[in-house]
């Protein structure tokens, strides 16, 4: 069993949407009870799986195979060998305590929405009529996005910490560059940074380089 700490760095505005909206925002960013945005584990795991499959295709399964990927992620009724929890802002637990204290001391000032506004921005878009090339009437909508430069931290656990499984994880993280909605419009660029066990990380990558050479 191996536990690897990962940091997700947001390099362009990121839309991690909920299925909820309010009176003023059409598409809202997913957030906790205090208003702090986070990266859901289930969503990130799915993105890693897709990224790993892409790397298998690029390498024509010479580096990693689809069978190995499916076994790691628990596809086809097999038990998943990769686990993770939600990725949160740095110092998340302490910030929860701080926001709770401020909320208790200053009722109505430090609301969930006011906290969320510290990490997000609002973008406006409109649909274009293909025939006229002009904006469709009543098509203006807005969406909340996570600010560029925001960071999320978390850990990924490999139940079977083999070189093969670790290589899949490394390549999937290195390949994962765009996430969330509106990826084809410049949103959601990220960088996944490896934070611990770097000797093992380099060892596995060097083994791959030697095979390729």
Rosetta silent file (secondary structure, phi, psi, omega in degrees, C-alpha in Angstrom):
SEQUENCE: XXXXXXXXXXXXXXXXXXXXXXXXXXXXXXXXXXXXXXXXXXXXXXXXXXXXXXXXXXXXXXXXXXXXXXXXXXXXXXXXXXXXXXXXXXXXXXXXXXXXXXXXXXXXXXXXXXXXXXXXXXXXXXXXXXXXXXXXXXXXXXXXXXXXXXXXXXXXXXXXXXXXXXXXXXXXXXXXXXXXXXXXXXXXXXXXXXXXXXXXXXXXXXXXXXXXX
SCORE:     score description
SCORE:     0.000 S_00000001
   1 L     0.000  131.470  178.925    0.000    0.000    0.000 S_00000001
   2 E  -131.681  139.205  179.264    1.332    3.410   -0.962 S_00000001
   3 E  -117.002  123.827 -174.697   -0.034    6.881   -0.260 S_00000001
   4 E  -122.068  124.037 -178.668    1.005    9.686   -2.594 S_00000001
   5 E   -84.636  132.609 -175.949    0.299   13.348   -1.934 S_00000001
   6 E  -127.797  140.854  174.308   -0.778   15.334   -4.971 S_00000001
   7 E  -115.197  130.677  175.824   -1.301   19.052   -5.535 S_00000001
   8 E  -102.920  118.508 -178.524   -3.638   20.300   -8.260 S_00000001
   9 E  -107.102  122.194 -178.366   -2.658   23.762   -9.488 S_00000001
  10 E   -82.210  118.501 -175.538   -5.285   25.706  -11.448 S_00000001
  11 L  -102.230  -13.761  171.196   -3.604   27.435  -14.415 S_00000001
  12 L  -148.334  163.227 -176.184   -6.692   28.951  -16.016 S_00000001
  13 L   -48.967  133.981 -171.359  -10.214   29.653  -14.809 S_00000001
  14 E  -120.110  128.943  178.973  -11.813   26.347  -13.819 S_00000001
  15 L  -107.254   97.203  172.590  -15.484   25.415  -13.992 S_00000001
  16 L  -105.216   90.019 -167.202  -16.261   22.593  -11.548 S_00000001
  17 E   -86.977  149.119  168.257  -20.007   22.922  -11.660 S_00000001
  18 L   -92.010  179.335  173.743  -22.720   21.630   -9.372 S_00000001
  19 L   -97.540   20.325 -177.725  -26.188   20.797  -10.618 S_00000001
  20 L  -115.561  158.450  173.273  -27.519   23.739   -8.630 S_00000001
  21 L  -144.544  167.262  174.651  -28.075   27.397   -9.393 S_00000001
  22 L  -128.681 -166.161 -174.467  -29.448   30.382   -7.505 S_00000001
  23 L   -62.894  -36.026 -173.381  -31.236   33.600   -8.357 S_00000001
  24 L  -104.124  -19.126 -175.370  -28.112   35.363   -9.654 S_00000001
  25 L  -120.633  124.496 -179.302  -25.842   32.502  -10.854 S_00000001
  26 L   -76.213  -43.065 -179.849  -26.816   30.055  -13.583 S_00000001
  27 E  -126.009  116.869 -173.278  -23.901   27.641  -13.087 S_00000001
  28 L  -106.824  146.754  178.330  -22.334   27.486   -9.633 S_00000001
  29 E   -73.462  142.246  176.375  -18.978   26.065   -8.524 S_00000001
  30 L   -67.722  136.305 -174.984  -19.032   23.036   -6.222 S_00000001
  31 E  -152.941  165.780 -179.207  -18.198   24.048   -2.643 S_00000001
  32 L   -88.437 -171.670 -175.520  -18.406   22.899    0.965 S_00000001
  33 L   -69.049  -17.166  178.337  -20.719   24.156    3.732 S_00000001
  34 L   -92.284  -16.378 -177.837  -18.439   27.136    4.413 S_00000001
  35 L   106.655    3.875  179.177  -18.238   28.199    0.764 S_00000001
  36 L   -85.391  130.034  179.060  -14.745   26.905   -0.022 S_00000001
  37 E   -69.608  155.032  175.418  -14.419   25.188   -3.421 S_00000001
  38 L  -148.083  166.914  179.827  -13.029   21.666   -3.635 S_00000001
  39 E  -106.826  111.380 -176.817  -12.255   19.028   -6.268 S_00000001
  40 L   -62.065  136.247 -177.578  -14.528   15.975   -5.860 S_00000001
  41 H   -61.870  -43.205 -177.577  -12.663   12.671   -5.604 S_00000001
  42 H   -61.333  -40.364  179.807  -15.103   10.772   -7.813 S_00000001
  43 H   -68.855  -41.659 -179.168  -14.747   13.325  -10.590 S_00000001
  44 H   -67.359  -38.845  178.784  -10.952   13.401  -10.338 S_00000001
  45 H   -62.254  -42.136  177.580  -10.740    9.594  -10.345 S_00000001
  46 H   -63.010  -39.265  177.862  -12.811    9.453  -13.525 S_00000001
  47 H   -66.006  -38.815  177.608  -10.550   12.018  -15.189 S_00000001
  48 H   -64.451  -39.369  178.311   -7.458   10.028  -14.216 S_00000001
  49 H   -61.755  -47.453  178.631   -8.964    6.899  -15.718 S_00000001
  50 H   -61.588  -39.690  179.800   -9.650    8.682  -19.016 S_00000001
  51 H   -65.818  -40.180  178.478   -6.149   10.164  -18.986 S_00000001
  52 H   -64.512  -42.148  177.770   -4.573    6.743  -18.391 S_00000001
  53 H   -61.225  -37.945  178.286   -6.527    5.230  -21.293 S_00000001
  54 H   -64.130  -40.179  178.184   -5.270    8.044  -23.508 S_00000001
  55 H   -67.442  -35.044  175.974   -1.661    7.274  -22.522 S_00000001
  56 H   -64.259  -40.520  179.323   -2.216    3.582  -23.300 S_00000001
  57 H   -67.891  -43.133 -179.713   -3.501    4.547  -26.734 S_00000001
  58 H   -60.371  -41.795 -177.663   -0.638    6.971  -27.396 S_00000001
  59 L   -87.996    3.444 -176.277    1.959    4.326  -26.498 S_00000001
  60 L    53.982   37.690  177.566    0.019    1.574  -28.303 S_00000001
  61 L    61.937   24.318  176.577   -0.063   -0.199  -24.918 S_00000001
  62 L   -83.543  -29.502  179.635    3.726   -0.516  -24.827 S_00000001
  63 L   -91.568  -51.945  177.255    4.035    1.497  -21.588 S_00000001
  64 L  -137.264  151.581 -177.428    0.771    0.628  -19.870 S_00000001
  65 L  -110.599  157.034  177.992   -2.093   -1.602  -21.011 S_00000001
  66 H   -62.643  -36.817  178.414   -5.837   -1.138  -20.894 S_00000001
  67 H   -61.536  -44.175  178.359   -6.123   -4.371  -18.903 S_00000001
  68 H   -63.361  -40.079 -179.984   -3.745   -3.019  -16.231 S_00000001
  69 H   -64.814  -46.324 -179.702   -5.662    0.267  -16.112 S_00000001
  70 H   -62.022  -38.147  178.716   -9.030   -1.460  -15.739 S_00000001
  71 H   -67.487  -38.042  179.509   -7.671   -3.641  -12.933 S_00000001
  72 H   -66.491  -43.369 -174.620   -6.288   -0.610  -11.108 S_00000001
  73 H   -91.005    0.393  175.339   -9.511    1.405  -11.366 S_00000001
  74 L    73.821   36.615  177.141  -11.824   -1.501  -10.683 S_00000001
  75 L   -82.316  154.864  178.909  -13.542   -1.652  -14.055 S_00000001
  76 L    62.540   46.023  171.753  -15.607   -4.722  -15.050 S_00000001
  77 L    69.891    4.830  175.309  -16.703   -5.589  -11.515 S_00000001
  78 L   -84.020  156.758 -178.193  -13.182   -5.955  -10.122 S_00000001
  79 L   -74.803  134.410 -178.776  -12.298   -4.214   -6.855 S_00000001
  80 L   -66.717  136.719  177.136  -10.654   -0.837   -7.276 S_00000001
  81 L  -106.358   14.338  176.905   -7.002   -0.653   -6.240 S_00000001
  82 E  -131.184  130.990 -176.740   -6.908    3.119   -6.224 S_00000001
  83 E  -131.994  149.198  176.349   -8.540    5.262   -3.538 S_00000001
  84 E  -161.029  158.346  173.340   -8.776    8.962   -2.863 S_00000001
  85 L  -112.275  175.698 -179.490  -10.812   11.547   -1.006 S_00000001
  86 L   -56.444  148.542  175.420  -11.822   15.026   -2.095 S_00000001
  87 E   -95.755  127.019 -175.063   -9.039   17.511   -2.816 S_00000001
  88 E  -117.841  170.221  175.630   -9.288   20.642   -0.691 S_00000001
  89 L   -62.210  151.619  177.118   -7.607   24.030   -0.379 S_00000001
  90 L   -56.705  145.065 -179.252   -4.268   24.087    1.512 S_00000001
  91 L    57.845   36.425 -173.129   -4.644   24.242    5.323 S_00000001
  92 H   -59.500  -47.028 -176.286   -8.273   23.271    4.855 S_00000001
  93 H   -61.401  -40.751  178.620   -8.963   21.993    8.368 S_00000001
  94 H   -67.927  -39.354  179.205   -7.628   25.155    9.989 S_00000001
  95 H   -65.262  -34.826  175.821   -9.581   27.361    7.592 S_00000001
  96 H   -59.494  -43.920  178.705  -12.777   25.474    8.473 S_00000001
  97 H   -64.222  -41.219 -179.312  -12.208   26.345   12.117 S_00000001
  98 H   -65.474  -45.257 -179.851  -11.452   29.961   11.256 S_00000001
  99 H   -66.163  -36.252  177.862  -14.551   30.404    9.072 S_00000001
 100 H   -63.445  -42.353  178.736  -16.704   28.735   11.716 S_00000001
 101 H   -63.241  -47.490 -178.794  -15.387   31.132   14.355 S_00000001
 102 H   -64.301  -37.840  179.618  -15.958   34.203   12.180 S_00000001
 103 H   -65.726  -36.923  178.615  -19.424   33.035   11.244 S_00000001
 104 H   -71.637  -36.377 -177.190  -20.336   32.596   14.912 S_00000001
 105 H   -79.308  -33.251 -174.227  -18.881   35.942   15.906 S_00000001
 106 L  -129.077   74.684 -177.568  -20.228   37.999   13.009 S_00000001
 107 L   -57.208  131.276  175.006  -23.564   36.579   11.966 S_00000001
 108 L    85.142   -9.253 -179.544  -24.621   37.446    8.428 S_00000001
 109 L   -94.190  -52.953 -179.815  -21.262   38.951    7.406 S_00000001
 110 L   -94.841   78.307 -178.880  -19.148   35.893    6.599 S_00000001
 111 L   -86.932  167.388  176.442  -21.721   33.942    4.598 S_00000001
 112 H   -56.798  -41.429 -178.649  -21.114   30.911    2.422 S_00000001
 113 H   -68.633  -38.118 -179.595  -21.477   33.089   -0.672 S_00000001
 114 H   -68.202  -33.662  176.077  -19.041   35.737    0.570 S_00000001
 115 H   -68.488  -44.997 -179.232  -16.417   33.052    1.236 S_00000001
 116 H   -60.609  -34.873  179.741  -16.928   31.495   -2.196 S_00000001
 117 L   -64.173  -21.186  178.280  -16.447   34.892   -3.845 S_00000001
 118 L   -68.258  -24.107 -173.651  -12.872   34.975   -2.460 S_00000001
 119 L  -114.980    0.744 -172.791  -11.917   32.054   -4.729 S_00000001
 120 E  -134.801  169.943  175.773  -14.160   32.583   -7.742 S_00000001
 121 E  -139.961  164.616  178.764  -15.215   34.955  -10.476 S_00000001
 122 E  -110.100  129.695  176.248  -18.325   35.305  -12.657 S_00000001
 123 E  -116.598  144.885 -179.159  -18.117   34.957  -16.441 S_00000001
 124 E  -113.209  141.023  177.428  -20.878   35.820  -18.895 S_00000001
 125 E  -140.993  160.250  176.750  -21.593   34.083  -22.197 S_00000001
 126 L  -140.039  150.317  177.951  -24.275   34.169  -24.849 S_00000001
 127 L   -80.195  144.309 -179.115  -25.339   31.758  -27.562 S_00000001
 128 E  -105.577  133.217  175.197  -24.697   32.784  -31.180 S_00000001
 129 L   -75.280  119.337 -175.672  -27.257   32.348  -33.951 S_00000001
 130 L   -65.425  -28.636 -178.972  -25.427   30.423  -36.698 S_00000001
 131 L   -76.936  -41.286 -176.495  -27.525   31.979  -39.458 S_00000001
 132 L   -97.891  -20.996 -177.470  -27.143   35.619  -38.469 S_00000001
 133 L    75.924   10.964 -179.836  -23.852   35.467  -36.568 S_00000001
 134 L  -113.881  167.026 -178.756  -25.365   37.575  -33.811 S_00000001
 135 E   -67.801  137.504  175.245  -26.288   36.805  -30.211 S_00000001
 136 L   -70.769  142.228  178.364  -29.567   34.996  -29.689 S_00000001
 137 L   -67.600  144.989 -179.591  -32.093   36.958  -27.712 S_00000001
 138 L    57.958   25.666 -178.956  -32.552   35.919  -24.055 S_00000001
 139 L  -103.385    0.628 -178.968  -29.500   33.635  -24.355 S_00000001
 140 L   -69.497  129.870  175.432  -27.203   35.478  -21.918 S_00000001
 141 E  -142.005  162.657 -179.769  -26.147   33.332  -18.991 S_00000001
 142 E  -123.886  159.644  179.399  -23.434   33.437  -16.362 S_00000001
 143 E  -143.821  145.149  179.485  -21.182   30.874  -14.747 S_00000001
 144 E   -93.685  132.436 -178.470  -19.011   30.859  -11.667 S_00000001
 145 E  -127.119  148.954  176.061  -15.392   29.783  -12.158 S_00000001
 146 E   -77.591  136.231 -174.602  -12.538   29.021   -9.774 S_00000001
 147 L   -65.581  145.746  171.025   -9.741   31.585  -10.009 S_00000001
 148 L   -58.655  139.752 -179.742   -6.472   30.899  -11.762 S_00000001
 149 L    95.513  -12.170  176.981   -3.720   30.123   -9.228 S_00000001
 150 L   -66.064  144.929  179.496   -5.992   28.253   -6.814 S_00000001
 151 E  -124.803  144.553  174.539   -4.476   25.046   -5.427 S_00000001
 152 E  -124.019  143.445 -178.911   -6.049   21.854   -4.122 S_00000001
 153 E  -124.298  146.239  177.572   -4.281   19.205   -2.054 S_00000001
 154 E  -170.712 -174.296 -178.866   -5.044   15.562   -1.443 S_00000001
 155 E  -133.917  146.536  176.268   -3.674   12.037   -1.421 S_00000001
 156 E  -117.749  128.639 -178.302   -4.064    9.027   -3.691 S_00000001
 157 E  -106.453  127.977  172.495   -3.725    5.553   -2.214 S_00000001
 158 E   -98.747  112.665 -179.475   -2.587    2.554   -4.241 S_00000001
 159 L   -64.305  -44.377  172.456   -3.889   -0.569   -2.510 S_00000001
 160 L  -106.005   99.367 -171.814   -1.499   -2.671   -4.608 S_00000001
 161 L   -88.292   63.672  178.388    1.559   -0.466   -4.779 S_00000001
 162 L   -88.626  163.286  176.687    3.295   -2.197   -7.687 S_00000001
 163 H   -60.846  -36.530 -178.991    5.584   -0.489  -10.177 S_00000001
 164 H   -64.690  -45.428  179.618    2.968   -1.113  -12.873 S_00000001
 165 H   -67.754  -38.649  179.372    0.182    0.594  -10.912 S_00000001
 166 H   -66.654  -37.542  178.097    2.408    3.473   -9.897 S_00000001
 167 H   -63.403  -40.738  177.166    3.458    4.003  -13.512 S_00000001
 168 H   -59.005  -46.732 -179.541   -0.200    4.207  -14.549 S_00000001
 169 H   -62.530  -45.284 -179.322   -0.821    6.832  -11.887 S_00000001
 170 H   -60.289  -49.507 -177.547    2.264    8.855  -12.817 S_00000001
 171 H   -66.440  -37.586  178.768    1.467    8.898  -16.531 S_00000001
 172 H   -64.210  -41.331  178.843   -2.206    9.681  -15.930 S_00000001
 173 H   -68.190  -40.868 -179.272   -1.292   12.659  -13.742 S_00000001
 174 H   -66.756  -32.821 -176.647    1.349   13.933  -16.172 S_00000001
 175 H   -83.128  -22.037 -175.220   -1.084   13.678  -19.085 S_00000001
 176 L   -75.561  111.753 -174.229   -4.027   15.324  -17.309 S_00000001
 177 L  -123.202  -28.413 -178.579   -4.018   18.945  -18.431 S_00000001
 178 E  -132.394  131.426 -177.738   -7.622   20.119  -18.854 S_00000001
 179 L  -137.982  167.399  177.102  -10.587   19.353  -16.587 S_00000001
 180 L    79.377 -175.689 -179.567  -14.085   20.615  -15.909 S_00000001
 181 L   -79.327  161.673  176.950  -16.568   22.178  -18.312 S_00000001
 182 L    63.901   29.670 -178.557  -15.685   24.469  -21.252 S_00000001
 183 H   -62.880  -31.684 -178.789  -12.303   22.751  -21.746 S_00000001
 184 H   -79.455    2.634  178.899  -12.431   23.455  -25.473 S_00000001
 185 H  -119.209   20.682  174.972  -12.717   27.173  -24.738 S_00000001
 186 L    91.566    1.788  178.135   -9.578   27.609  -22.679 S_00000001
 187 L   -89.046  158.445  167.634  -11.027   26.838  -19.277 S_00000001
 188 L    77.505   22.934  175.470   -9.803   24.240  -16.814 S_00000001
 189 E   -75.743  131.248 -179.410   -6.064   24.025  -17.468 S_00000001
 190 E  -134.387  167.454  171.877   -4.355   22.370  -14.495 S_00000001
 191 E  -135.002  128.164 -179.614   -1.001   20.962  -13.443 S_00000001
 192 E   -99.215  118.170 -175.347   -0.731   17.953  -11.129 S_00000001
 193 E  -106.660  130.070  178.416    2.331   18.144   -8.894 S_00000001
 194 E   -80.659  127.612 -169.863    3.827   15.129   -7.128 S_00000001
 195 L  -108.901  -19.625 -177.675    4.533   16.078   -3.490 S_00000001
 196 L  -145.557  174.701 -179.376    6.127   13.061   -1.731 S_00000001
 197 L    49.339   45.261 -174.838    7.983    9.744   -2.314 S_00000001
 198 H   -71.613  -25.130  176.660    9.883   11.389   -5.157 S_00000001
 199 H   -63.814  -44.446  178.124   12.635    8.760   -5.090 S_00000001
 200 H   -65.743  -40.126  177.334   10.098    6.075   -5.941 S_00000001
 201 H   -56.274  -50.307 -179.187    8.553    8.364   -8.537 S_00000001
 202 H   -67.480  -35.950  179.704   11.906    8.850  -10.271 S_00000001
 203 H   -61.391  -46.438 -178.968   12.780    5.153   -9.989 S_00000001
 204 H   -67.229  -41.669  178.472    9.620    4.060  -11.810 S_00000001
 205 H   -64.691  -38.434  178.669   10.010    6.727  -14.499 S_00000001
 206 H   -65.261  -35.985  176.010   13.657    5.744  -15.065 S_00000001
 207 H   -62.191  -39.767  177.699   12.611    2.125  -15.564 S_00000001
 208 H   -65.958  -43.401  179.368   10.207    3.281  -18.248 S_00000001
 209 H   -60.196  -40.806 -179.980   12.887    5.399  -19.942 S_00000001
 210 H   -64.763  -37.115  178.664   15.251    2.432  -20.008 S_00000001
 211 H   -67.388  -41.562 -178.231   12.549    0.264  -21.639 S_00000001
 212 H   -66.545  -41.344  179.996   11.798    2.910  -24.252 S_00000001
 213 L   -68.961    0.000    0.000   15.478    3.414  -25.081 S_00000001
